[in-house]
Each structure stands twice: as C-alpha cells, then as structure tokens.
mmCIF file of C-alpha atoms and ligand atoms in Angstrom:
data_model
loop_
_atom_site.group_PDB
_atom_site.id
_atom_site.type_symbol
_atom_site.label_atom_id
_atom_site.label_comp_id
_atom_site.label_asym_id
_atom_site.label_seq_id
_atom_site.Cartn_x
_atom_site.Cartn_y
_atom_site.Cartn_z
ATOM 1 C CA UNK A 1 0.000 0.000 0.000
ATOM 2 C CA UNK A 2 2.754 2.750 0.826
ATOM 3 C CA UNK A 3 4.369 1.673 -1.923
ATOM 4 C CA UNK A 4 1.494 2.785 -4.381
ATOM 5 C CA UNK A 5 0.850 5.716 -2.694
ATOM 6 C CA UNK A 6 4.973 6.602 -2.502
ATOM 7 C CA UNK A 7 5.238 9.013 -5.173
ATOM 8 C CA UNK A 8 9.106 8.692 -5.220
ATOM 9 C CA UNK A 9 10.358 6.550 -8.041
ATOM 10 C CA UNK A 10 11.004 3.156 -7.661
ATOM 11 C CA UNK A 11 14.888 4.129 -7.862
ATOM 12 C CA UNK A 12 14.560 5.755 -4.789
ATOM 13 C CA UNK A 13 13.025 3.095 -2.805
ATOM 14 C CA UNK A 14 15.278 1.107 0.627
ATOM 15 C CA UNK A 15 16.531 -1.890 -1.102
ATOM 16 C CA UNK A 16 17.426 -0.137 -4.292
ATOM 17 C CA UNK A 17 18.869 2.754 -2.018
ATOM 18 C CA UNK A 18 20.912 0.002 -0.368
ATOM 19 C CA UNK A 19 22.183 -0.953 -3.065
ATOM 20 C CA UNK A 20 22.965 2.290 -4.398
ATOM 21 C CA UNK A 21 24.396 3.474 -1.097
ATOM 22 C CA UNK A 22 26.920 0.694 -1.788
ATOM 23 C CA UNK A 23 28.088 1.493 -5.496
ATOM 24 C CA UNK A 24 27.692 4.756 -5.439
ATOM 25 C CA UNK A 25 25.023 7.097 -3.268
ATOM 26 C CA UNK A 26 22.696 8.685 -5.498
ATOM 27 C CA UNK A 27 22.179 12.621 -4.840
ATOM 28 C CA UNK A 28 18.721 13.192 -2.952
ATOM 29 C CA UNK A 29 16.940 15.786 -3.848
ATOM 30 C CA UNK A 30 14.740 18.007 -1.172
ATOM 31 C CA UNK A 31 11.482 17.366 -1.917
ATOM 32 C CA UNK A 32 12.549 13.365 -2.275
ATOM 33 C CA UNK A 33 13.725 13.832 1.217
ATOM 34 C CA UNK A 34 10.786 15.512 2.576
ATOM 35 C CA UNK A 35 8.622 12.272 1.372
ATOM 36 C CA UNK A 36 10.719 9.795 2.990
ATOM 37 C CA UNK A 37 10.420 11.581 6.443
ATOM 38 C CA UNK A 38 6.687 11.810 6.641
ATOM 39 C CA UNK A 39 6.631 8.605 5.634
ATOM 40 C CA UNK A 40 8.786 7.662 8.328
ATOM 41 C CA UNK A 41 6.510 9.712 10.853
ATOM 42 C CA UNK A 42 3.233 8.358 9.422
ATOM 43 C CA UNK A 43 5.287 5.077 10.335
ATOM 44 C CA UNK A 44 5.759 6.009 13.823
ATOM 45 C CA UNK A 45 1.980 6.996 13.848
ATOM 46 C CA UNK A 46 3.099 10.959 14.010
ATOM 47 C CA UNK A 47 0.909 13.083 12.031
ATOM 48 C CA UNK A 48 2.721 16.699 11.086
ATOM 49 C CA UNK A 49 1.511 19.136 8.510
ATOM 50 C CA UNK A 50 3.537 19.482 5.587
ATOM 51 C CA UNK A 51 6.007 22.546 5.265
ATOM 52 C CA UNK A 52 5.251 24.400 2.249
ATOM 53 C CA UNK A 53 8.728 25.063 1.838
ATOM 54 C CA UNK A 54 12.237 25.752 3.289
ATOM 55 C CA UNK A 55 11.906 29.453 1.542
ATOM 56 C CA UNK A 56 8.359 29.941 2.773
ATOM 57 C CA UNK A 57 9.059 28.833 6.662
ATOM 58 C CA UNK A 58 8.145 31.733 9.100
ATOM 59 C CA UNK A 59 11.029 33.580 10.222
ATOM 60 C CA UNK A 60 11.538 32.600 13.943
ATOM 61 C CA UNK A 61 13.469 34.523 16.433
ATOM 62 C CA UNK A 62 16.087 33.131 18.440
ATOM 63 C CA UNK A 63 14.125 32.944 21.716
ATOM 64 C CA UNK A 64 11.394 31.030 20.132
ATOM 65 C CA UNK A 65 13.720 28.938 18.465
ATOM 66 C CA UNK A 66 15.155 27.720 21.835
ATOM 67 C CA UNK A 67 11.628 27.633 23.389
ATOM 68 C CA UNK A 68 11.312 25.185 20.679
ATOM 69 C CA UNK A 69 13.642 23.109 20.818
ATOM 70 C CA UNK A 70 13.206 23.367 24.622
ATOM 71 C CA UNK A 71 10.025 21.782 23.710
ATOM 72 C CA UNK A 72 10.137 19.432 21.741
ATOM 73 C CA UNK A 73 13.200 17.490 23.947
ATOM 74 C CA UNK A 74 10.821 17.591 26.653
ATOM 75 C CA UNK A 75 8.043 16.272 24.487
ATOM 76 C CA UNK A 76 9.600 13.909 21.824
ATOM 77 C CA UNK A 77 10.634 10.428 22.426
ATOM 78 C CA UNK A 78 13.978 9.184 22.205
ATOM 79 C CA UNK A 79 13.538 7.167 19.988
ATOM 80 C CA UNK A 80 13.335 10.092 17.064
ATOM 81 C CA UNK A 81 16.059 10.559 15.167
ATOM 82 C CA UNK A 82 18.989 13.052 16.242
ATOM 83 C CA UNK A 83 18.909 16.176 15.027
ATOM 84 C CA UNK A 84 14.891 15.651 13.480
ATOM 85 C CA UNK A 85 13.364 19.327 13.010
ATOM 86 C CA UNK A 86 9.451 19.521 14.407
ATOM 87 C CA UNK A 87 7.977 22.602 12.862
ATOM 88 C CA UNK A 88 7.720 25.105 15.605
ATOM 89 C CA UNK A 89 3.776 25.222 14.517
ATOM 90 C CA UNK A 90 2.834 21.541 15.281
ATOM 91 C CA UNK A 91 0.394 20.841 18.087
ATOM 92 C CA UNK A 92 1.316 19.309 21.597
ATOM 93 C CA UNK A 93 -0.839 16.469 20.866
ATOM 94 C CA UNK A 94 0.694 15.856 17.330
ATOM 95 C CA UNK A 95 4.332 16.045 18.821
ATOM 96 C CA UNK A 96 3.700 14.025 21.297
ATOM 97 C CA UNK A 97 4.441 9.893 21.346
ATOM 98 C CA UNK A 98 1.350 7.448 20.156
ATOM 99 C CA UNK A 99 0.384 4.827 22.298
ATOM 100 C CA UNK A 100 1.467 2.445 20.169
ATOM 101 C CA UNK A 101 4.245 0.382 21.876
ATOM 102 C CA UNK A 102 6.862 -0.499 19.440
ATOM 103 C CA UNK A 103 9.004 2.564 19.977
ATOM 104 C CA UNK A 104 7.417 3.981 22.824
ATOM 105 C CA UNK A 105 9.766 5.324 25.149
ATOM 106 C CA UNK A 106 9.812 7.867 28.279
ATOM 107 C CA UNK A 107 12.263 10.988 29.059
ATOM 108 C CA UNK A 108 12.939 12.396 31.981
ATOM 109 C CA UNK A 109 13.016 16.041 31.892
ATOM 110 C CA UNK A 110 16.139 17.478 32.788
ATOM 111 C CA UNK A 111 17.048 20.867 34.632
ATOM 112 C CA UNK A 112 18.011 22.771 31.400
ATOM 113 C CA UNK A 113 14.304 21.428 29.198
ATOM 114 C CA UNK A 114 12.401 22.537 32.712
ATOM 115 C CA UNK A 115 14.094 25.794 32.181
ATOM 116 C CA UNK A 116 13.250 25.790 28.540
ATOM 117 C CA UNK A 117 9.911 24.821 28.889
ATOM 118 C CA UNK A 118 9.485 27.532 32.074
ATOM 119 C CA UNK A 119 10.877 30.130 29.794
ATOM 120 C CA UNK A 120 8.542 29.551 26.914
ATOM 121 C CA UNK A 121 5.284 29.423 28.397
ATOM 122 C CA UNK A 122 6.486 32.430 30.669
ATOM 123 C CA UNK A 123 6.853 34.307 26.982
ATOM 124 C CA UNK A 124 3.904 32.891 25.336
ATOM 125 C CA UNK A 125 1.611 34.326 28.842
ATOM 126 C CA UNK A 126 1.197 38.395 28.485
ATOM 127 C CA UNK A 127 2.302 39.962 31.834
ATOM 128 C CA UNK A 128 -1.194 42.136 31.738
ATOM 129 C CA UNK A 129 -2.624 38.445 32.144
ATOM 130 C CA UNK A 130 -0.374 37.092 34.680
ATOM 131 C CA UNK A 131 -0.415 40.344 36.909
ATOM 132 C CA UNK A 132 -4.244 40.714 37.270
ATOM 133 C CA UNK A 133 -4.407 36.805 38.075
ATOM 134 C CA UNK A 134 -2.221 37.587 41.041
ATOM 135 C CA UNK A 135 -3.476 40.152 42.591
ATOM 136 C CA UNK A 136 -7.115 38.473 42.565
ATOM 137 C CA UNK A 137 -5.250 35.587 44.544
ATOM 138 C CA UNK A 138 -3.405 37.627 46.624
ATOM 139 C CA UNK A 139 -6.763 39.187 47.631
ATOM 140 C CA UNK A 140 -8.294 36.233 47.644
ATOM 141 C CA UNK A 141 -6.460 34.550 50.476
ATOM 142 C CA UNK A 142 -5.327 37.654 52.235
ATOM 143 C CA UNK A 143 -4.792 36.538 55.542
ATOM 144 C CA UNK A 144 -6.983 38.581 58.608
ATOM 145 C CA UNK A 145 -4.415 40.632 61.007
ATOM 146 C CA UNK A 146 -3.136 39.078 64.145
ATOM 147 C CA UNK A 147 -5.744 38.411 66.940
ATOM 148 C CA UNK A 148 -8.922 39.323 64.648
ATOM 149 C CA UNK A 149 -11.927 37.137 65.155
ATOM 150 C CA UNK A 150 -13.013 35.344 61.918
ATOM 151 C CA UNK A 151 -16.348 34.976 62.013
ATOM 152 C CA UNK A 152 -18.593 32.374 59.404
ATOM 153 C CA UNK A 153 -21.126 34.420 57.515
ATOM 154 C CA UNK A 154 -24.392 34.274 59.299
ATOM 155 C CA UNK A 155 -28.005 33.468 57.148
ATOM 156 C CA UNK A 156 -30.591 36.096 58.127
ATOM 157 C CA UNK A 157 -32.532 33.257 59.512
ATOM 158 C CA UNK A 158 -30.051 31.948 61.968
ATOM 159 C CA UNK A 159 -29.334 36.076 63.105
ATOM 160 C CA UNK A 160 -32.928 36.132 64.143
ATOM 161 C CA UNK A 161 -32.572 33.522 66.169
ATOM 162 C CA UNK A 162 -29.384 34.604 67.997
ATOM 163 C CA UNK A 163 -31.457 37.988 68.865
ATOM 164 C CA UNK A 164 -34.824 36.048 70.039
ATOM 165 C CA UNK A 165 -32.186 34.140 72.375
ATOM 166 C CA UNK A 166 -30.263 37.182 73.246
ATOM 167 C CA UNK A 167 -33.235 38.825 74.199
ATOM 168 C CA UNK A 168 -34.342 36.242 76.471
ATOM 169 C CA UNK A 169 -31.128 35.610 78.047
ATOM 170 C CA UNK A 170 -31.420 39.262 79.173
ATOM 171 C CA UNK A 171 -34.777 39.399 80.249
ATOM 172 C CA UNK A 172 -34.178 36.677 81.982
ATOM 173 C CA UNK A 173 -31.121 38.708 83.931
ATOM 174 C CA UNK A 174 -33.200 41.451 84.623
ATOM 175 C CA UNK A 175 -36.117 39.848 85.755
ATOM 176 C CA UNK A 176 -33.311 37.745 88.660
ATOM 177 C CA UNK A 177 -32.199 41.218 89.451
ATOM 178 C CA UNK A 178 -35.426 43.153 89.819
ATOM 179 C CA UNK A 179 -36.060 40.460 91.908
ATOM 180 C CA UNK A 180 -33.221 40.541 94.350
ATOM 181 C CA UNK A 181 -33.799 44.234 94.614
ATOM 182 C CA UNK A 182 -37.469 44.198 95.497
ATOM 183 C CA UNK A 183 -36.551 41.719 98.476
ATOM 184 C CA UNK A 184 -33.645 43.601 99.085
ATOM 185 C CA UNK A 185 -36.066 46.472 100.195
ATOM 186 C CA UNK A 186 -38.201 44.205 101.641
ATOM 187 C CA UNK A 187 -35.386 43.854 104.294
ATOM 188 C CA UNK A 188 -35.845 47.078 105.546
ATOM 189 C CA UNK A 189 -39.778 46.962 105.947
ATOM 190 C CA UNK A 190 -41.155 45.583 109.211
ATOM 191 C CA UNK A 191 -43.402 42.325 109.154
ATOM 192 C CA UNK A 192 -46.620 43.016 110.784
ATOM 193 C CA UNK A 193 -49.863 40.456 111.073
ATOM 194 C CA UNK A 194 -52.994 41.798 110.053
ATOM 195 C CA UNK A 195 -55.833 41.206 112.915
ATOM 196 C CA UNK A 196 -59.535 41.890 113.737
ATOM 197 C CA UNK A 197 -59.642 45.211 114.991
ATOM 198 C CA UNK A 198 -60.629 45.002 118.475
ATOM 199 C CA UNK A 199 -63.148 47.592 118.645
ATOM 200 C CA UNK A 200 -66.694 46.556 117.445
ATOM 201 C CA UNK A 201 -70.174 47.133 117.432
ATOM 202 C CA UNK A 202 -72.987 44.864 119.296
ATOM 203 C CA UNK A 203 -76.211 46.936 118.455
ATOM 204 C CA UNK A 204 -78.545 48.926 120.680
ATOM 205 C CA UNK A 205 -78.902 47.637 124.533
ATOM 206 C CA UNK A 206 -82.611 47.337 123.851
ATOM 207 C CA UNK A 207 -81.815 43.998 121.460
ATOM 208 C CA UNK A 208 -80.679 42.556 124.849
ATOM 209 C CA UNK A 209 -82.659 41.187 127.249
ATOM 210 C CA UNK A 210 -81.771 40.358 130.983
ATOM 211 C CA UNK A 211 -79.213 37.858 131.209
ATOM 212 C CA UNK A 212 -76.462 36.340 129.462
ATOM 213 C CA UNK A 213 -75.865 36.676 125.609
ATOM 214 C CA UNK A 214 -73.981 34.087 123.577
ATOM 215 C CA UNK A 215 -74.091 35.555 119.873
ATOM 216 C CA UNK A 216 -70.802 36.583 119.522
ATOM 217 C CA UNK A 217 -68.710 34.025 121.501
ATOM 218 C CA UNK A 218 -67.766 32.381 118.245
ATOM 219 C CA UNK A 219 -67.102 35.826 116.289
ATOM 220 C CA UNK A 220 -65.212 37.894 119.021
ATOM 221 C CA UNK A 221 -65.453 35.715 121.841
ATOM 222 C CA UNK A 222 -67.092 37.397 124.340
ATOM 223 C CA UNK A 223 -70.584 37.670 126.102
ATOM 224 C CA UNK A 224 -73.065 40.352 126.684
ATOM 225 C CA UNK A 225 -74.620 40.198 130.262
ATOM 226 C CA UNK A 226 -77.520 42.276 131.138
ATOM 227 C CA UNK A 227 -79.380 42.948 134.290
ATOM 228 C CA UNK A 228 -81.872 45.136 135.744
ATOM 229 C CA UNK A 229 -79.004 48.356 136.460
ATOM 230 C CA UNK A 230 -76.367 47.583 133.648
ATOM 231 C CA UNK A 231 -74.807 45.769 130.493
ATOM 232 C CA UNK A 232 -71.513 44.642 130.280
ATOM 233 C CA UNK A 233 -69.274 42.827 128.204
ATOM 234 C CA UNK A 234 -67.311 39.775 129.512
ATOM 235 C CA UNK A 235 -64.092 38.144 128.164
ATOM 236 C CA UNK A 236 -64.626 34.637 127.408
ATOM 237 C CA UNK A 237 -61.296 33.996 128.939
ATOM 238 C CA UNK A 238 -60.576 31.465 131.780
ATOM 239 C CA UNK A 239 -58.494 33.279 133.746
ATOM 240 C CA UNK A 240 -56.398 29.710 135.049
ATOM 241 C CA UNK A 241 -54.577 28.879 131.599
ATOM 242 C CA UNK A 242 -56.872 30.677 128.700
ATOM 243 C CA UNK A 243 -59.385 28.251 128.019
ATOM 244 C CA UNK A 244 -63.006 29.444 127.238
ATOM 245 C CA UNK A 245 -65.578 27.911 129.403
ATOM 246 C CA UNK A 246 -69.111 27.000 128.425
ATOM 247 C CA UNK A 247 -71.820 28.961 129.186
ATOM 248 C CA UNK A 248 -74.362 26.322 130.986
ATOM 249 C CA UNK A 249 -77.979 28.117 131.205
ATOM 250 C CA UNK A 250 -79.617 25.666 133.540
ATOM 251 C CA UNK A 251 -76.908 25.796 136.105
ATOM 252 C CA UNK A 252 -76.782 29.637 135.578
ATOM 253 C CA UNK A 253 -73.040 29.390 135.474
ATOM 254 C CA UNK A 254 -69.984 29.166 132.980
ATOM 255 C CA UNK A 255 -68.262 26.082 133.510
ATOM 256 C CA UNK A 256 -64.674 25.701 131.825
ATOM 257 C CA UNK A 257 -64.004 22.677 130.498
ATOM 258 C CA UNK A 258 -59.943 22.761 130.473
ATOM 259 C CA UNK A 259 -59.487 22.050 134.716
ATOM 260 C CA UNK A 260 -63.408 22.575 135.974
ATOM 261 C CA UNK A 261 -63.243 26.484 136.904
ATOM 262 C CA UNK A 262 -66.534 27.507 137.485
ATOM 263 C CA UNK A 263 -67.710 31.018 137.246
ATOM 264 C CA UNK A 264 -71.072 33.004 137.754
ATOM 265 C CA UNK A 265 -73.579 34.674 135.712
ATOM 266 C CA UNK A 266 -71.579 37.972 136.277
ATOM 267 C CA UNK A 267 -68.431 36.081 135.406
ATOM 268 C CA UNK A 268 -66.874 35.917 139.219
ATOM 269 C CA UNK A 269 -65.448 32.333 140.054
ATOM 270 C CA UNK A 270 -66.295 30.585 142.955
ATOM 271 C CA UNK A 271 -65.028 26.808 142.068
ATOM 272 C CA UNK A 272 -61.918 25.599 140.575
ATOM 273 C CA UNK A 273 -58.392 27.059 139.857
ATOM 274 C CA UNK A 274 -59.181 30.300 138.419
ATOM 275 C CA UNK A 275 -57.550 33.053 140.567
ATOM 276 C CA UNK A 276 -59.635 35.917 139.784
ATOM 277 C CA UNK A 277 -62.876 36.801 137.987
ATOM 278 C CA UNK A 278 -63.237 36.554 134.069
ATOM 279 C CA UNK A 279 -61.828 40.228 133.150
ATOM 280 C CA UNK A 280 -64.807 43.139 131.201
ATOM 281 C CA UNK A 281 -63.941 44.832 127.892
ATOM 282 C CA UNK A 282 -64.401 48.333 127.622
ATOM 283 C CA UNK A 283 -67.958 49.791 126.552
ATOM 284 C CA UNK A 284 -70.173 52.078 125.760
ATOM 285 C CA UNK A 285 -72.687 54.178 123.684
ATOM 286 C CA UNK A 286 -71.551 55.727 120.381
ATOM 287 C CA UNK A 287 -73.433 58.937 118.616
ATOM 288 C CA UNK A 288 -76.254 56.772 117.399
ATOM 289 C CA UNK A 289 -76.795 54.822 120.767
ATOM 290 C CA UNK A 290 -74.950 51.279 119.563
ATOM 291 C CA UNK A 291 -72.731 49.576 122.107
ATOM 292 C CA UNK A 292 -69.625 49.978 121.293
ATOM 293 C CA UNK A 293 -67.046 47.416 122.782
ATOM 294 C CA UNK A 294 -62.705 47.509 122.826
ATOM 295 C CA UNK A 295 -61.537 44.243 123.578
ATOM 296 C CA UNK A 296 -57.954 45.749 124.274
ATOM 297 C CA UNK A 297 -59.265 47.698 126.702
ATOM 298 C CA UNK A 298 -59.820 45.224 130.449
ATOM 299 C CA UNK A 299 -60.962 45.852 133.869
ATOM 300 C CA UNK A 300 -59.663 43.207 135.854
ATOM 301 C CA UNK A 301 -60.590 42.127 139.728
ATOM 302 C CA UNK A 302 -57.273 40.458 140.928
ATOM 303 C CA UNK A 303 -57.484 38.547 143.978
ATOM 304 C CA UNK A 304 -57.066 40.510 146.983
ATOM 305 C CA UNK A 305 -56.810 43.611 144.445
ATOM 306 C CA UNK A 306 -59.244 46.656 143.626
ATOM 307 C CA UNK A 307 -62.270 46.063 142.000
ATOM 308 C CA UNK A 308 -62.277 47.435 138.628
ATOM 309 C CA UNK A 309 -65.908 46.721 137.501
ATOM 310 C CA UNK A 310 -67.057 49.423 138.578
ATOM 311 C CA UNK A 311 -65.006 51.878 136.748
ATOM 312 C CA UNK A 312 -66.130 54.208 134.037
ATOM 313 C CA UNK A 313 -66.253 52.433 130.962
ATOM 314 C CA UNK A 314 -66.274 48.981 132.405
ATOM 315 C CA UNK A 315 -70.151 49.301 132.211
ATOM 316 C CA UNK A 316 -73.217 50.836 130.546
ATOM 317 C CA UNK A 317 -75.617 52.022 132.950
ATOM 318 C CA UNK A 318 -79.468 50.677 132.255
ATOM 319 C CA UNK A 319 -81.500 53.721 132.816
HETATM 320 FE FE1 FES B 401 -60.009 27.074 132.837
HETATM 321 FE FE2 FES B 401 -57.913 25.755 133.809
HETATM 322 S S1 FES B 401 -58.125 26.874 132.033
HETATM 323 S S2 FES B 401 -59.845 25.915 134.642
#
C-alpha cells in the first residue's frame, strides 16, 4: 500500500537505495527527502503538517527557536532521530508519542528542558494576564491581622434567632435582678400580722334582754350580760390557763371545760383554779346609741386587788 501511494520513483526506494548506497550514493533531492520523512513519521503513527517550503518557513526569532527546541526534547521520544526538526507550529498532541508500543519510550526532563519549557510558556503568557491573576489571589487569600476574630457568615434566619435568644437571656437577667432588689427592700420593711380590729359594734342595749348573751362568743369571743341596772361585756377567757368555758344556762353558770373552773352569771369564780374573775372589755354608747365594745381595753378584779368593775367604761348604765 505505501508503496502505491509513494510518489518517489522506484529508484529511490530502501533496497534499491541500499544498493545504491553501496556502489555509489545517489544525490537526494529536497522534496525526495521531505517524502521519505513523513513517511517515516506516518510510520511512527506521528501526524505533522507538511512545510510548504524551506523558503516559505516563518522567520523565527532566536528565543522562540530555543523555546522550541526546549520543547520538543521535553516532548519527543527518544527514539526520534537526532537532530529531526518539528515545525515550531505543530500541536502538543501531534508532537507528542502514540500509544502504540513499538518505539514507545519515556524521558525524563532534565534541569536545562524545565528551564526551557518555564521560559517559553512564561513568553507565550502576556504579563497584563499574569499580573491581574495575582493580585485576585493575593486578595483572595489575604490573611486577617493578628488576633482578629473570623467569624462564618451568618443566614438572616439563623441572626434572628441569635437575637430572640439574646433577648431572652437578658430578660431573663433582669427579671433575677429586679427580683433581688425588690426583696432587698423588703429587708428594711417591718413584718406586721394583720388582725380583727378590736373595737366593734354589738347593736342597741334594747336587742338585749336580761341575762347572758352568747351571739358573739364564736365571732369575738365574748358575752353580753344584762341585768336590771347595767350591760356589760365579759371576756370569754378562763383566767387559770386561757381556756373558754361554756356557758351552761340551767346551772346559771360558765363552767370551763380545760381544769373545771366555774364562774357566775356575772363572770366571778367561785369553784376551781381560776384566781380571779373573768376580766370586762371596755364599753359604751356611740353617737347613734350602739354599744360599742374595745376588747384591748380590760378591767380586771385580781385577787385581793381593787375592784375594777365598777369603773367608768367597764359598764353601761341601764337607765
Ligand atoms: Fe379554765 Fe384551767 S383553764 S380551769
């Protein structure tokens, strides 16, 4: 097949070559030469486009040329010829070795191709291009001053949450120290029990009749006596320990039921412990004729002592 599509003469082919090379070698001309070494790269699976000429070749400058070269030692197997040319024009992927196995060999790039190959690509890359490219790195990964926080960027949803919780957490401080201060204060502000007052109103003496009155033993414990010449009010008191005796209408006496004193209708005891009489609360008539009572205020009739039922107040005279 190569051999129909040769266009060189059958003179020209190896074995006749050969044998010319041993009688005599024939004169090769150019163009004869040109065809034997793309046949020898078609060969080698190498695919280069055709020179038009030696005359028509671009002029290259001496840099390129050794950027070139440079190249192609890095890129072209060793198992090329010595001193083969590669047109400074053909591709990476043309110059470089097919996969094909026979003469498939690797180089290892020395010092002086690196340099080569450094050089070229550092003249084939504009230095508007290469300047631009690193400054946007440089300001890419410039590096935060010494001791700054770096911080992750924050989605708007996750900021609203840090605030909701911020604003808790500090509500939450207030509210503990509100607190302490109001019972700080509290501190300084005297605890005082709220009672009854002691001073209350029984009615008009004419919703009384003669004797003793029991209504308001539970409420204010106490008794309203009344007999022909006055009305009083008695403590229901036991005047032994504190209990409060029992008022017992058919023995017409008050009978305590702690240690058995026993006191009369007038509330003087004649039986039991008790030392003394069952002490009166103040009394008396208000603007509109109501009895008016203080249970702070007691006459008392110690034993052996003065008699203080009949003091001013310890009575209301029945007219
Ligand atoms: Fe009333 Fe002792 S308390 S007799």
């Amino acid at each position: 097949m190569d051999s129909e599509k040769n266009p060189t003469p059958p003179a020209g082919s190896a074995s006749d070559g050969e044998k010319a090379t041993d009688a005599s070698p024939a004169p090769v001309s150019p163009a004869t030469q040109q065809n034997v070494d793309e046949l020898l790269d078609a060969a080698r699976g190498e695919v280069k486009p055709r020179p038009a000429s030696a005359s028509a070749r671009t002029p290259v400058t001496p840099s390129a040329k050794e950027a070139s070269a440079n190249t192609r030692a890095e890129a072209a197997p060793t198992g090329d010829a010595p001193g083969k040319e590669t047109p400074a024009t053909t591709p990476a992927a043309a110059r470089a070795a097919p996969d094909t196995g026979a003469s498939k060999t690797t180089s290892t790039p020395t010092p002086s191709i690196n340099k080569g190959v450094s050089e070229g690509v550092a003249a084939k890359v504009p230095a508007t291009t290469a300047k631009p490219a690193a400054a946007t790195a440089k300001s890419a990964v410039a590096k935060p001053p010494a001791g700054a926080v770096v911080t992750a960027p924050v989605a708007d949803g996750d900021e609203a949450i840090f605030k909701m919780r911020r604003r808790i957490i500090w509500a939450s401080v207030a509210g503990f120290l509100a607190a302490s201060f109001l019972m700080f204060l509290r501190f300084f502000l005297p605890r005082s029990i709220t009672e009854p007052s002691n001073v209350v109103r029984l009615g008009f003496p004419g919703d009384y009749n003669f004797g003793v009155d029991t209504k308001w033993q539970q409420q204010y414990r106490i008794w309203v006596v009344k007999n022909s010449e006055r009305l009083f009010v008695i403590s229901a008191i036991c005047t032994h320990l504190g209990c409060t005796p029992d008022w017992k209408e058919s023995e017409n006496k008050f009978k305590c039921p702690c240690h058995g004193s026993g006191y009369d209708s007038e509330g003087i005891n004649f039986e039991g412990p008790a030392p003394r009489p069952m002490d009166r609360a103040f009394v008396e008539l208000d603007a509109e004729g109501q009895i008016v009572t203080d249970k702070g205020r007691l006459f008392q009739w110690p034993k052996g002592g003065k008699n203080g039922f009949n003091d001013d107040g310890s009575f209301i005279r029945i007219a």
